[in-house]
Amino acid sequence: MMTTSIRNQLSRSLIIALCVTMGALLVVINWGVGQISQEYILSRLKHDAESIVAALEQDPLSQSWQLSSRGASNVYQRALSGHYYLLSGPDIEIRSRSLWDYPVSFDRLTKGQENSFQMPGANDQHWLVWQQAFSKNDTLFTLTIIEDSAPLDALKWRYTLWAVLVVVLGAIALFFMQQWSLTRNFRYLDSVRKKIQAFRYSEEKPDLSGMPSELAPLADDIDKLLQQLKQRVSHSRNALGNLAHEIKRPLQRLQQLQDESEMEFGADIKGLLNDIQWLIQREMKRARIVGVSSPGRQTDLLVDLPPVINILGKLYPAVRIETDFSSEHILPQDRDDMLELIGNLLDNACKYAMSEVNLSTAVVDSQLMIRIRDDGKGLPQESIERLMLRGQRLDEREEGAGLGLSICSDIVESYRGRLTLENREPHGIEVTIGLPLR
């Protein structure tokens, strides 16, 4: 049988989640830093543009346009400094000294138009270009200002590499923290395993308290399952004890008769053998009622009871079994316990009924009430009072006595329910069981 490792599954999921999340984070960081640096350069270019536009003057005599000495920063005077401007107008083009003789030309814009873009520049520079069209003294100009963004791009990639390093180290730290946390919490499961293993060799119930909140439901279910297993073992021991107690006397008597005279007491020996056979058949019938064991499974009356009723119908063909289930037909109690309880009571009712047995359920005050009625002769009141006393039983072979209620009472008590037994009018017995739905 192939097994899967929770640790491997969680580790794989964490690695995938970290790769996707961190990759997306790096893309966002890189894009965000690029946008911030670009907006920073553009804002600086726009500021320089205002100074250049303000410094643009027209000579009163020659009517030619020129920039005053206060127009641009000194950075535009050094050759290929990474800061450039180009002012284009009708029959005029003013270039910054920093452009030197580098061949460059740009399209002219219409009035009020702005434009920005990136392009390769001189000496492997990476130019960020911003253009603006403006009018001065009814003359349309296009101002193009350029700045080399390569230094900022290099700084951006440097910080991006640092971010990658931090993200990778963080992912590795998260991975090892997860492995440490898994190892630490898996110790609880290992302690549960050891306690359950110890329970196999001891009657002491393991203490499963102190579990993490995520494991508390599992520990609670394991605790309930262990209680059910303990109850089932107790029921089995009681049944075997009853069988051993009942069969002991016939076997002892058989031994005595065999020692005295086989011929003289042949009829008695035959009767005792019949008694033994009857006891064996009774226990086998109980096993058939419960069917295949399914410990810990809930009881679905609509699914689990029809096979029991079918078996009883074959055992008692003269008796008709009527059922009336409420909408609440799924019980939280263990299936094997409920089938043994209801099956034994139905078998008892069928054995002493005249022609009809009725099984019905109803929900009353958060309890499921199960009623089993027969139309037999009933029992004397003193016999009913004896049966309801713990540990008391009637002779199961006497007419009208029925199966002992000790096992049924133990099952009902284990689920904090109640069981009552009373005579019906005009005749018959009614058994009522109240079980909590939660």
PDB file of C-alpha atoms in Angstrom, residues 262-371:
ATOM      1  CA  GLU A 262     -24.898 -44.297  30.199  1.00  0.00           C
ATOM      2  CA  MET A 263     -27.974 -46.429  29.506  1.00  0.00           C
ATOM      3  CA  GLU A 264     -30.004 -45.541  32.575  1.00  0.00           C
ATOM      4  CA  PHE A 265     -29.781 -41.763  32.082  1.00  0.00           C
ATOM      5  CA  GLY A 266     -29.771 -41.584  28.274  1.00  0.00           C
ATOM      6  CA  ALA A 267     -32.846 -39.316  28.149  1.00  0.00           C
ATOM      7  CA  ASP A 268     -31.351 -36.907  30.699  1.00  0.00           C
ATOM      8  CA  ILE A 269     -28.096 -36.753  28.788  1.00  0.00           C
ATOM      9  CA  LYS A 270     -30.017 -35.952  25.617  1.00  0.00           C
ATOM     10  CA  GLY A 271     -31.884 -33.121  27.395  1.00  0.00           C
ATOM     11  CA  LEU A 272     -28.681 -31.635  28.694  1.00  0.00           C
ATOM     12  CA  LEU A 273     -27.137 -31.755  25.246  1.00  0.00           C
ATOM     13  CA  ASN A 274     -30.199 -29.924  23.940  1.00  0.00           C
ATOM     14  CA  ASP A 275     -29.683 -27.261  26.597  1.00  0.00           C
ATOM     15  CA  ILE A 276     -26.079 -26.781  25.487  1.00  0.00           C
ATOM     16  CA  GLN A 277     -27.182 -26.585  21.873  1.00  0.00           C
ATOM     17  CA  TRP A 278     -29.801 -23.981  22.789  1.00  0.00           C
ATOM     18  CA  LEU A 279     -27.242 -21.813  24.566  1.00  0.00           C
ATOM     19  CA  ILE A 280     -24.870 -21.975  21.621  1.00  0.00           C
ATOM     20  CA  GLN A 281     -27.630 -21.110  19.151  1.00  0.00           C
ATOM     21  CA  ARG A 282     -28.650 -18.134  21.283  1.00  0.00           C
ATOM     22  CA  GLU A 283     -25.164 -16.606  21.190  1.00  0.00           C
ATOM     23  CA  MET A 284     -24.864 -17.295  17.471  1.00  0.00           C
ATOM     24  CA  LYS A 285     -28.164 -15.511  16.895  1.00  0.00           C
ATOM     25  CA  ARG A 286     -26.860 -12.451  18.707  1.00  0.00           C
ATOM     26  CA  ALA A 287     -23.775 -12.443  16.465  1.00  0.00           C
ATOM     27  CA  ARG A 288     -25.958 -12.709  13.344  1.00  0.00           C
ATOM     28  CA  ILE A 289     -28.050  -9.749  14.456  1.00  0.00           C
ATOM     29  CA  VAL A 290     -25.035  -7.447  14.743  1.00  0.00           C
ATOM     30  CA  GLY A 291     -23.513  -8.658  11.461  1.00  0.00           C
ATOM     31  CA  VAL A 292     -20.125  -7.412  10.263  1.00  0.00           C
ATOM     32  CA  SER A 293     -18.373  -5.363  12.931  1.00  0.00           C
ATOM     33  CA  SER A 294     -17.884  -1.669  12.101  1.00  0.00           C
ATOM     34  CA  PRO A 295     -16.402  -0.019  15.223  1.00  0.00           C
ATOM     35  CA  GLY A 296     -16.786   3.742  15.465  1.00  0.00           C
ATOM     36  CA  ARG A 297     -19.317   4.041  12.627  1.00  0.00           C
ATOM     37  CA  GLN A 298     -22.541   5.982  13.102  1.00  0.00           C
ATOM     38  CA  THR A 299     -25.882   4.198  12.932  1.00  0.00           C
ATOM     39  CA  ASP A 300     -28.150   4.813   9.967  1.00  0.00           C
ATOM     40  CA  LEU A 301     -31.433   3.154  10.911  1.00  0.00           C
ATOM     41  CA  LEU A 302     -32.742   3.213   7.347  1.00  0.00           C
ATOM     42  CA  VAL A 303     -29.650   1.362   6.102  1.00  0.00           C
ATOM     43  CA  ASP A 304     -28.534  -0.812   9.032  1.00  0.00           C
ATOM     44  CA  LEU A 305     -31.850  -2.100  10.438  1.00  0.00           C
ATOM     45  CA  PRO A 306     -33.456  -3.711   7.325  1.00  0.00           C
ATOM     46  CA  PRO A 307     -30.906  -6.622   7.294  1.00  0.00           C
ATOM     47  CA  VAL A 308     -31.647  -7.258  11.001  1.00  0.00           C
ATOM     48  CA  ILE A 309     -35.402  -7.203  10.375  1.00  0.00           C
ATOM     49  CA  ASN A 310     -34.929  -9.525   7.400  1.00  0.00           C
ATOM     50  CA  ILE A 311     -33.036 -12.051   9.574  1.00  0.00           C
ATOM     51  CA  LEU A 312     -35.705 -11.892  12.296  1.00  0.00           C
ATOM     52  CA  GLY A 313     -38.416 -12.319   9.686  1.00  0.00           C
ATOM     53  CA  LYS A 314     -36.824 -15.604   8.615  1.00  0.00           C
ATOM     54  CA  LEU A 315     -36.423 -16.729  12.225  1.00  0.00           C
ATOM     55  CA  TYR A 316     -40.018 -15.818  13.125  1.00  0.00           C
ATOM     56  CA  PRO A 317     -42.130 -16.112   9.953  1.00  0.00           C
ATOM     57  CA  ALA A 318     -45.404 -15.934  11.891  1.00  0.00           C
ATOM     58  CA  VAL A 319     -44.612 -12.461  13.290  1.00  0.00           C
ATOM     59  CA  ARG A 320     -45.004  -9.247  11.273  1.00  0.00           C
ATOM     60  CA  ILE A 321     -42.491  -6.464  12.115  1.00  0.00           C
ATOM     61  CA  GLU A 322     -43.792  -2.929  11.498  1.00  0.00           C
ATOM     62  CA  THR A 323     -41.406   0.069  11.492  1.00  0.00           C
ATOM     63  CA  ASP A 324     -42.024   3.812  11.730  1.00  0.00           C
ATOM     64  CA  PHE A 325     -38.847   5.945  11.671  1.00  0.00           C
ATOM     65  CA  SER A 326     -38.684   9.680  12.357  1.00  0.00           C
ATOM     66  CA  SER A 327     -36.735  12.109  10.157  1.00  0.00           C
ATOM     67  CA  GLU A 328     -33.811  11.825  12.613  1.00  0.00           C
ATOM     68  CA  HIS A 329     -32.682   8.357  11.621  1.00  0.00           C
ATOM     69  CA  ILE A 330     -28.872   8.808  11.811  1.00  0.00           C
ATOM     70  CA  LEU A 331     -27.593   8.242  15.355  1.00  0.00           C
ATOM     71  CA  PRO A 332     -24.186   9.359  16.643  1.00  0.00           C
ATOM     72  CA  GLN A 333     -23.934   6.142  18.692  1.00  0.00           C
ATOM     73  CA  ASP A 334     -21.798   3.223  17.530  1.00  0.00           C
ATOM     74  CA  ARG A 335     -23.452   1.022  14.890  1.00  0.00           C
ATOM     75  CA  ASP A 336     -22.487  -2.300  16.511  1.00  0.00           C
ATOM     76  CA  ASP A 337     -23.820  -1.212  19.899  1.00  0.00           C
ATOM     77  CA  MET A 338     -27.115  -0.006  18.441  1.00  0.00           C
ATOM     78  CA  LEU A 339     -27.640  -3.156  16.359  1.00  0.00           C
ATOM     79  CA  GLU A 340     -26.928  -5.355  19.372  1.00  0.00           C
ATOM     80  CA  LEU A 341     -29.311  -3.283  21.513  1.00  0.00           C
ATOM     81  CA  ILE A 342     -32.208  -3.030  19.061  1.00  0.00           C
ATOM     82  CA  GLY A 343     -31.609  -6.505  17.626  1.00  0.00           C
ATOM     83  CA  ASN A 344     -31.768  -8.202  21.019  1.00  0.00           C
ATOM     84  CA  LEU A 345     -34.926  -6.328  22.000  1.00  0.00           C
ATOM     85  CA  LEU A 346     -36.577  -7.113  18.652  1.00  0.00           C
ATOM     86  CA  ASP A 347     -35.578 -10.769  18.952  1.00  0.00           C
ATOM     87  CA  ASN A 348     -37.105 -10.899  22.428  1.00  0.00           C
ATOM     88  CA  ALA A 349     -40.298  -9.205  21.208  1.00  0.00           C
ATOM     89  CA  CYS A 350     -40.610 -11.547  18.185  1.00  0.00           C
ATOM     90  CA  LYS A 351     -40.079 -14.614  20.353  1.00  0.00           C
ATOM     91  CA  TYR A 352     -43.031 -13.861  22.637  1.00  0.00           C
ATOM     92  CA  ALA A 353     -45.306 -11.894  20.287  1.00  0.00           C
ATOM     93  CA  MET A 354     -48.542 -13.414  19.054  1.00  0.00           C
ATOM     94  CA  SER A 355     -48.498 -11.928  15.568  1.00  0.00           C
ATOM     95  CA  GLU A 356     -47.047  -8.401  15.483  1.00  0.00           C
ATOM     96  CA  VAL A 357     -44.057  -6.354  16.676  1.00  0.00           C
ATOM     97  CA  ASN A 358     -43.854  -2.589  16.213  1.00  0.00           C
ATOM     98  CA  LEU A 359     -40.635  -0.534  16.120  1.00  0.00           C
ATOM     99  CA  SER A 360     -40.961   3.279  16.085  1.00  0.00           C
ATOM    100  CA  THR A 361     -38.697   6.287  16.699  1.00  0.00           C
ATOM    101  CA  ALA A 362     -39.469   9.901  17.634  1.00  0.00           C
ATOM    102  CA  VAL A 363     -37.439  12.955  18.630  1.00  0.00           C
ATOM    103  CA  VAL A 364     -38.397  14.431  22.015  1.00  0.00           C
ATOM    104  CA  ASP A 365     -36.334  17.200  23.702  1.00  0.00           C
ATOM    105  CA  SER A 366     -33.082  16.484  21.810  1.00  0.00           C
ATOM    106  CA  GLN A 367     -33.436  12.776  22.498  1.00  0.00           C
ATOM    107  CA  LEU A 368     -34.274   9.947  20.141  1.00  0.00           C
ATOM    108  CA  MET A 369     -36.989   7.784  21.669  1.00  0.00           C
ATOM    109  CA  ILE A 370     -37.011   4.169  20.399  1.00  0.00           C
ATOM    110  CA  ARG A 371     -40.107   2.114  21.231  1.00  0.00           C
TER     111      ARG A 371
END
